[in-house]
């Protein structure tokens, strides 16, 4: 399936809403294995996305993903800002000339994360949610269970990238904050796909 502009806009709006509501949860996850700011960072980004859409309503998919990327890059900060920013910027470039399949779009975002983060699956990062979602979309098997089981798997991993990697074995047993914020992104996606 392909996501048209109205549905894609709703997807990002729902993500923004969720980030505004879940600041505390994300900060708590980051307090356990990082520096406690992921919720604050993402909420700042969410507000910036909302302001950007208000200032200029995106006229096409490329604009929508680009505005999302710029808000993330400029306002989120930390490691996650440039990572989400790169994913959405790559997605924006990919839909520039024509709309593409959702599975391909999410894989392009995932590849952007890997390139920017010099990371891959299994390192206990947001990639451990993006990649399984992308795979499930490609196999036409994307549902809530995919997100739930990705988060469950992330919990068991030892972090080898990002701040959590300083904890080595002690990072085990915790959900990675970036994986959780990405889970919110894909819960929002499921919601618009169901309409
Ligand atoms: P910071 O770690 O600078 O405080 P945040 O707390 O906002 O930034 O974001 C942390 C999240 O970023 C982690 O939970 C992880 O998902 C993600 N992350 C950090 N480094 C990488 C990396 N190299 N590749 C992919 N994701 C990463
Ligand atoms: Mg942090």
Coordinates of C-alpha atoms in Angstrom, one line a residue, residues 9 12-13 16-17 20 42-58 63-64 66-68 70-72 74-76:
X9 CA -0.2 14.0 7.6
X12 CA 2.7 12.5 11.8
X13 CA 0.0 14.5 13.7
X16 CA 3.3 14.4 17.6
X17 CA 0.3 14.0 19.9
X20 CA 3.5 15.3 23.7
X42 CA 11.2 14.4 21.5
X43 CA 8.6 16.7 22.9
X44 CA 10.6 19.7 21.8
X45 CA 10.7 18.2 18.3
X46 CA 7.0 17.4 18.4
X47 CA 6.1 21.0 19.2
X48 CA 8.4 22.2 16.4
X49 CA 6.7 19.9 13.9
X50 CA 3.3 21.2 15.0
X51 CA 4.5 24.8 14.6
X52 CA 6.0 24.1 11.2
X53 CA 2.7 22.6 9.9
X54 CA 0.8 25.6 11.3
X55 CA 3.1 28.0 9.6
X56 CA 3.0 26.2 6.3
X57 CA 0.6 23.4 5.6
X58 CA 2.6 20.7 3.7
X63 CA 7.2 18.7 2.0
X64 CA 5.6 16.8 4.8
X66 CA 11.0 17.4 5.0
X67 CA 9.3 19.7 7.5
X68 CA 9.3 16.8 10.0
X70 CA 14.0 19.8 9.8
X71 CA 12.0 20.2 13.0
X72 CA 13.7 17.0 14.4
X74 CA 16.8 21.7 14.6
X75 CA 14.9 21.0 17.8
X76 CA 15.4 17.5 19.2

